[in-house]
């Protein structure tokens, strides 16, 4: 490599590094993905006010993302968004996936979920992604409570918009929208499925499992665990 090319490499690498942020592995990490332009996309492709198939596909996508990394312990999805909790803070030997590099995490996770989602729909769609550290473990509950509250608010609004005009609902609070629905004998709490009221939580849990005969055939004898039991 000549001196000129070497200087170019150093120069552009320095620019890359200047805008490359890395997440702190000693703190919990949230990865949140949202559908891009989904207001327009859903109006053309989904049933109103709620589409059960869409919600179930979002669950499938969340579950797939949680298997994409063994570091994800908890996930939540509602509407066109999903959030994943990654926490390696208690394991000194663990490193965040992709070294915690923000650009890599966001670009890869958005492409993975976009690919998975588009398997189920002929109309192409895209997801954006953001990732950030929480300040403490106490923030974990507060974060997911915030997203759940957002889910409930959106759910009430969507149902109300299916029955009333924008003019009727303008500047009305969530409580007032529920009252409007009640006036036409619609009870939000009993009318909708839980998945459309509160979203879906997926929690990863480890358990002991006995290896099957087929699994044992694929494992070298020297590497078969004691009692033929593994943690899954």
mmCIF file of C-alpha atoms in Angstrom:
data_model
loop_
_atom_site.group_PDB
_atom_site.id
_atom_site.type_symbol
_atom_site.label_atom_id
_atom_site.label_comp_id
_atom_site.label_asym_id
_atom_site.label_seq_id
_atom_site.Cartn_x
_atom_site.Cartn_y
_atom_site.Cartn_z
ATOM 1 C CA UNK A 1 0.000 0.000 0.000
ATOM 2 C CA UNK A 2 1.534 3.341 -1.006
ATOM 3 C CA UNK A 3 1.740 6.339 1.321
ATOM 4 C CA UNK A 4 -1.066 8.229 -0.448
ATOM 5 C CA UNK A 5 -3.545 5.330 -0.148
ATOM 6 C CA UNK A 6 -2.508 4.769 3.465
ATOM 7 C CA UNK A 7 -3.205 8.413 4.296
ATOM 8 C CA UNK A 8 -6.591 8.179 2.588
ATOM 9 C CA UNK A 9 -7.457 5.108 4.638
ATOM 10 C CA UNK A 10 -6.453 6.806 7.886
ATOM 11 C CA UNK A 11 -8.347 9.970 6.989
ATOM 12 C CA UNK A 12 -11.645 8.280 6.142
ATOM 13 C CA UNK A 13 -11.322 5.814 9.002
ATOM 14 C CA UNK A 14 -10.954 8.786 11.335
ATOM 15 C CA UNK A 15 -14.148 10.282 9.920
ATOM 16 C CA UNK A 16 -15.973 6.971 10.425
ATOM 17 C CA UNK A 17 -14.784 6.700 14.012
ATOM 18 C CA UNK A 18 -15.785 10.302 14.701
ATOM 19 C CA UNK A 19 -19.441 9.434 14.159
ATOM 20 C CA UNK A 20 -19.351 5.890 15.510
ATOM 21 C CA UNK A 21 -20.947 5.557 18.927
ATOM 22 C CA UNK A 22 -20.673 2.487 21.157
ATOM 23 C CA UNK A 23 -23.221 1.445 23.762
ATOM 24 C CA UNK A 24 -22.185 0.853 27.370
ATOM 25 C CA UNK A 25 -22.322 -2.867 28.199
ATOM 26 C CA UNK A 26 -22.517 -2.111 31.932
ATOM 27 C CA UNK A 27 -26.028 -0.694 31.468
ATOM 28 C CA UNK A 28 -29.237 -2.187 30.031
ATOM 29 C CA UNK A 29 -29.794 -1.648 26.314
ATOM 30 C CA UNK A 30 -33.070 -0.998 24.516
ATOM 31 C CA UNK A 31 -33.456 -1.658 20.795
ATOM 32 C CA UNK A 32 -36.676 -0.239 19.372
ATOM 33 C CA UNK A 33 -37.935 -0.753 15.828
ATOM 34 C CA UNK A 34 -40.774 1.104 14.115
ATOM 35 C CA UNK A 35 -42.504 0.694 10.788
ATOM 36 C CA UNK A 36 -41.542 3.435 8.318
ATOM 37 C CA UNK A 37 -44.527 5.238 6.831
ATOM 38 C CA UNK A 38 -46.895 2.660 8.264
ATOM 39 C CA UNK A 39 -49.833 5.053 8.572
ATOM 40 C CA UNK A 40 -50.118 5.060 4.789
ATOM 41 C CA UNK A 41 -49.085 1.396 4.423
ATOM 42 C CA UNK A 42 -51.654 0.090 6.921
ATOM 43 C CA UNK A 43 -54.485 2.100 5.357
ATOM 44 C CA UNK A 44 -53.916 0.226 2.082
ATOM 45 C CA UNK A 45 -53.128 -3.257 3.373
ATOM 46 C CA UNK A 46 -54.847 -3.903 6.717
ATOM 47 C CA UNK A 47 -58.324 -4.237 8.139
ATOM 48 C CA UNK A 48 -59.591 -1.383 10.284
ATOM 49 C CA UNK A 49 -59.508 -0.579 13.122
ATOM 50 C CA UNK A 50 -57.346 -3.597 14.015
ATOM 51 C CA UNK A 51 -55.898 -6.431 11.968
ATOM 52 C CA UNK A 52 -55.287 -9.625 13.939
ATOM 53 C CA UNK A 53 -53.054 -11.197 11.293
ATOM 54 C CA UNK A 54 -50.805 -8.135 11.319
ATOM 55 C CA UNK A 55 -50.509 -8.246 15.119
ATOM 56 C CA UNK A 56 -49.636 -11.940 15.067
ATOM 57 C CA UNK A 57 -46.983 -11.350 12.374
ATOM 58 C CA UNK A 58 -45.452 -8.619 14.535
ATOM 59 C CA UNK A 59 -45.277 -11.210 17.334
ATOM 60 C CA UNK A 60 -43.490 -13.611 14.984
ATOM 61 C CA UNK A 61 -41.015 -10.897 14.004
ATOM 62 C CA UNK A 62 -40.318 -10.029 17.635
ATOM 63 C CA UNK A 63 -39.765 -13.671 18.534
ATOM 64 C CA UNK A 64 -37.412 -14.047 15.574
ATOM 65 C CA UNK A 65 -35.387 -11.012 16.638
ATOM 66 C CA UNK A 66 -35.111 -12.408 20.148
ATOM 67 C CA UNK A 67 -33.535 -15.571 18.731
ATOM 68 C CA UNK A 68 -31.228 -13.485 16.552
ATOM 69 C CA UNK A 69 -29.209 -12.762 19.688
ATOM 70 C CA UNK A 70 -28.961 -14.842 22.852
ATOM 71 C CA UNK A 71 -28.522 -11.603 24.801
ATOM 72 C CA UNK A 72 -32.143 -10.489 24.480
ATOM 73 C CA UNK A 73 -34.146 -11.467 27.556
ATOM 74 C CA UNK A 74 -37.408 -9.566 27.069
ATOM 75 C CA UNK A 75 -39.434 -8.141 24.199
ATOM 76 C CA UNK A 76 -42.604 -6.130 23.739
ATOM 77 C CA UNK A 77 -44.613 -5.227 20.649
ATOM 78 C CA UNK A 78 -47.725 -3.246 19.853
ATOM 79 C CA UNK A 79 -49.015 -1.668 16.673
ATOM 80 C CA UNK A 80 -46.045 -1.341 14.274
ATOM 81 C CA UNK A 81 -43.298 -1.128 16.876
ATOM 82 C CA UNK A 82 -41.282 -3.561 18.951
ATOM 83 C CA UNK A 83 -38.784 -3.137 21.781
ATOM 84 C CA UNK A 84 -36.068 -5.528 22.913
ATOM 85 C CA UNK A 85 -34.198 -5.521 26.219
ATOM 86 C CA UNK A 86 -30.567 -6.625 26.164
ATOM 87 C CA UNK A 87 -28.721 -6.817 29.459
ATOM 88 C CA UNK A 88 -25.224 -8.251 29.895
ATOM 89 C CA UNK A 89 -24.309 -5.930 32.765
ATOM 90 C CA UNK A 90 -23.988 -8.747 35.311
ATOM 91 C CA UNK A 91 -21.613 -10.836 33.205
ATOM 92 C CA UNK A 92 -18.133 -9.336 33.081
ATOM 93 C CA UNK A 93 -17.033 -11.702 30.306
ATOM 94 C CA UNK A 94 -19.915 -10.891 27.960
ATOM 95 C CA UNK A 95 -19.697 -8.331 25.179
ATOM 96 C CA UNK A 96 -22.599 -6.673 23.442
ATOM 97 C CA UNK A 97 -23.429 -8.001 20.000
ATOM 98 C CA UNK A 98 -21.295 -6.297 17.307
ATOM 99 C CA UNK A 99 -19.272 -4.728 20.080
ATOM 100 C CA UNK A 100 -22.210 -2.494 20.929
ATOM 101 C CA UNK A 101 -21.545 -0.367 17.837
ATOM 102 C CA UNK A 102 -24.660 1.705 17.362
ATOM 103 C CA UNK A 103 -24.611 1.918 13.565
ATOM 104 C CA UNK A 104 -24.144 -1.835 13.179
ATOM 105 C CA UNK A 105 -26.840 -2.752 15.672
ATOM 106 C CA UNK A 106 -29.402 -0.409 14.126
ATOM 107 C CA UNK A 107 -28.662 -1.204 10.486
ATOM 108 C CA UNK A 108 -28.578 -4.982 10.989
ATOM 109 C CA UNK A 109 -31.646 -5.225 13.229
ATOM 110 C CA UNK A 110 -33.741 -3.037 10.926
ATOM 111 C CA UNK A 111 -32.763 -5.119 7.893
ATOM 112 C CA UNK A 112 -33.398 -8.426 9.701
ATOM 113 C CA UNK A 113 -36.911 -7.489 10.849
ATOM 114 C CA UNK A 114 -37.749 -5.920 7.487
ATOM 115 C CA UNK A 115 -36.786 -9.127 5.711
ATOM 116 C CA UNK A 116 -38.808 -11.262 8.116
ATOM 117 C CA UNK A 117 -41.876 -9.011 7.923
ATOM 118 C CA UNK A 118 -41.864 -8.869 4.120
ATOM 119 C CA UNK A 119 -42.017 -12.658 3.914
ATOM 120 C CA UNK A 120 -45.649 -12.355 5.014
ATOM 121 C CA UNK A 121 -46.780 -9.406 2.857
ATOM 122 C CA UNK A 122 -46.588 -8.772 -0.878
ATOM 123 C CA UNK A 123 -46.622 -5.006 -0.291
ATOM 124 C CA UNK A 124 -43.028 -4.151 0.733
ATOM 125 C CA UNK A 125 -42.401 -2.255 3.945
ATOM 126 C CA UNK A 126 -39.450 -1.073 6.007
ATOM 127 C CA UNK A 127 -38.487 -0.605 9.648
ATOM 128 C CA UNK A 128 -36.209 1.928 11.262
ATOM 129 C CA UNK A 129 -34.246 1.223 14.432
ATOM 130 C CA UNK A 130 -32.773 3.052 17.401
ATOM 131 C CA UNK A 131 -30.701 1.673 20.263
ATOM 132 C CA UNK A 132 -29.725 3.304 23.522
ATOM 133 C CA UNK A 133 -28.633 2.668 27.087
ATOM 134 C CA UNK A 134 -30.940 3.001 30.054
ATOM 135 C CA UNK A 135 -29.356 4.655 33.074
ATOM 136 C CA UNK A 136 -30.231 1.854 35.496
ATOM 137 C CA UNK A 137 -32.170 -1.375 35.936
ATOM 138 C CA UNK A 138 -34.945 0.681 37.557
ATOM 139 C CA UNK A 139 -35.475 2.335 34.172
ATOM 140 C CA UNK A 140 -36.406 -1.009 32.593
ATOM 141 C CA UNK A 141 -39.852 -1.166 34.197
ATOM 142 C CA UNK A 142 -40.442 2.531 33.578
ATOM 143 C CA UNK A 143 -39.558 2.163 29.901
ATOM 144 C CA UNK A 144 -41.911 -0.736 29.243
ATOM 145 C CA UNK A 145 -44.686 0.909 31.270
ATOM 146 C CA UNK A 146 -44.270 3.940 29.010
ATOM 147 C CA UNK A 147 -44.595 1.836 25.846
ATOM 148 C CA UNK A 148 -47.604 -0.009 27.301
ATOM 149 C CA UNK A 149 -49.287 3.319 28.117
ATOM 150 C CA UNK A 150 -48.646 4.423 24.549
ATOM 151 C CA UNK A 151 -50.225 1.198 23.323
ATOM 152 C CA UNK A 152 -53.386 1.784 25.385
ATOM 153 C CA UNK A 153 -53.636 5.400 24.227
ATOM 154 C CA UNK A 154 -53.271 4.410 20.560
ATOM 155 C CA UNK A 155 -55.767 1.568 20.986
ATOM 156 C CA UNK A 156 -58.454 3.853 22.401
ATOM 157 C CA UNK A 157 -57.841 6.431 19.665
ATOM 158 C CA UNK A 158 -57.995 3.870 16.860
ATOM 159 C CA UNK A 159 -61.258 2.408 18.093
ATOM 160 C CA UNK A 160 -62.797 5.842 18.634
ATOM 161 C CA UNK A 161 -61.776 6.984 15.139
ATOM 162 C CA UNK A 162 -63.619 4.021 13.695
ATOM 163 C CA UNK A 163 -66.882 5.348 15.143
ATOM 164 C CA UNK A 164 -66.479 9.126 15.279
ATOM 165 C CA UNK A 165 -65.223 11.888 13.013
ATOM 166 C CA UNK A 166 -62.068 13.880 13.590
ATOM 167 C CA UNK A 167 -64.223 16.871 14.469
ATOM 168 C CA UNK A 168 -66.016 14.985 17.263
ATOM 169 C CA UNK A 169 -62.765 13.634 18.747
ATOM 170 C CA UNK A 170 -60.638 16.755 18.337
ATOM 171 C CA UNK A 171 -58.948 17.815 21.610
ATOM 172 C CA UNK A 172 -60.668 15.043 23.532
ATOM 173 C CA UNK A 173 -58.739 13.165 26.214
ATOM 174 C CA UNK A 174 -58.464 9.389 26.439
ATOM 175 C CA UNK A 175 -61.109 9.361 29.159
ATOM 176 C CA UNK A 176 -63.470 11.453 27.038
ATOM 177 C CA UNK A 177 -62.998 9.139 24.047
ATOM 178 C CA UNK A 178 -63.904 6.163 26.230
ATOM 179 C CA UNK A 179 -67.038 8.017 27.318
ATOM 180 C CA UNK A 180 -67.987 8.710 23.691
ATOM 181 C CA UNK A 181 -67.613 5.014 22.911
ATOM 182 C CA UNK A 182 -69.672 4.097 25.956
ATOM 183 C CA UNK A 183 -72.462 6.363 24.686
ATOM 184 C CA UNK A 184 -72.825 4.096 21.638
ATOM 185 C CA UNK A 185 -72.580 0.931 23.776
ATOM 186 C CA UNK A 186 -68.946 0.187 22.952
ATOM 187 C CA UNK A 187 -66.878 -0.919 25.951
ATOM 188 C CA UNK A 188 -63.186 -0.707 24.981
ATOM 189 C CA UNK A 189 -62.180 -3.114 27.747
ATOM 190 C CA UNK A 190 -64.451 -5.940 26.579
ATOM 191 C CA UNK A 191 -64.771 -5.091 22.877
ATOM 192 C CA UNK A 192 -61.125 -5.630 21.881
ATOM 193 C CA UNK A 193 -58.752 -8.550 22.188
ATOM 194 C CA UNK A 194 -55.937 -8.123 24.739
ATOM 195 C CA UNK A 195 -53.349 -8.082 21.948
ATOM 196 C CA UNK A 196 -54.971 -4.895 20.612
ATOM 197 C CA UNK A 197 -55.379 -3.287 24.022
ATOM 198 C CA UNK A 198 -52.058 -4.035 25.680
ATOM 199 C CA UNK A 199 -49.714 -5.484 23.040
ATOM 200 C CA UNK A 200 -47.629 -8.637 23.510
ATOM 201 C CA UNK A 201 -44.807 -9.488 25.917
ATOM 202 C CA UNK A 202 -42.312 -12.237 25.122
ATOM 203 C CA UNK A 203 -39.913 -13.318 27.857
ATOM 204 C CA UNK A 204 -36.992 -15.626 27.229
ATOM 205 C CA UNK A 205 -36.461 -18.257 29.919
ATOM 206 C CA UNK A 206 -33.830 -20.949 30.279
ATOM 207 C CA UNK A 207 -34.787 -24.519 31.130
ATOM 208 C CA UNK A 208 -33.139 -27.913 31.378
ATOM 209 C CA UNK A 209 -33.813 -30.287 28.510
ATOM 210 C CA UNK A 210 -32.827 -33.852 27.729
ATOM 211 C CA UNK A 211 -31.080 -34.210 24.370
ATOM 212 C CA UNK A 212 -32.971 -36.258 21.815
ATOM 213 C CA UNK A 213 -31.456 -39.273 20.072
ATOM 214 C CA UNK A 214 -31.131 -37.298 16.829
ATOM 215 C CA UNK A 215 -29.301 -34.499 18.647
ATOM 216 C CA UNK A 216 -26.960 -36.973 20.320
ATOM 217 C CA UNK A 217 -26.055 -38.458 16.935
ATOM 218 C CA UNK A 218 -24.766 -35.073 15.774
ATOM 219 C CA UNK A 219 -22.598 -34.408 18.849
ATOM 220 C CA UNK A 220 -19.075 -35.870 19.179
ATOM 221 C CA UNK A 221 -18.955 -38.385 22.028
ATOM 222 C CA UNK A 222 -16.335 -36.340 23.881
ATOM 223 C CA UNK A 223 -18.669 -33.304 23.885
ATOM 224 C CA UNK A 224 -21.863 -34.972 25.075
ATOM 225 C CA UNK A 225 -22.790 -33.315 28.400
ATOM 226 C CA UNK A 226 -23.181 -35.256 31.609
ATOM 227 C CA UNK A 227 -26.619 -36.856 31.984
ATOM 228 C CA UNK A 228 -27.286 -35.737 28.371
ATOM 229 C CA UNK A 229 -28.936 -32.577 29.689
ATOM 230 C CA UNK A 230 -28.494 -29.057 28.283
ATOM 231 C CA UNK A 231 -29.775 -25.582 29.100
ATOM 232 C CA UNK A 232 -32.067 -24.217 26.395
#
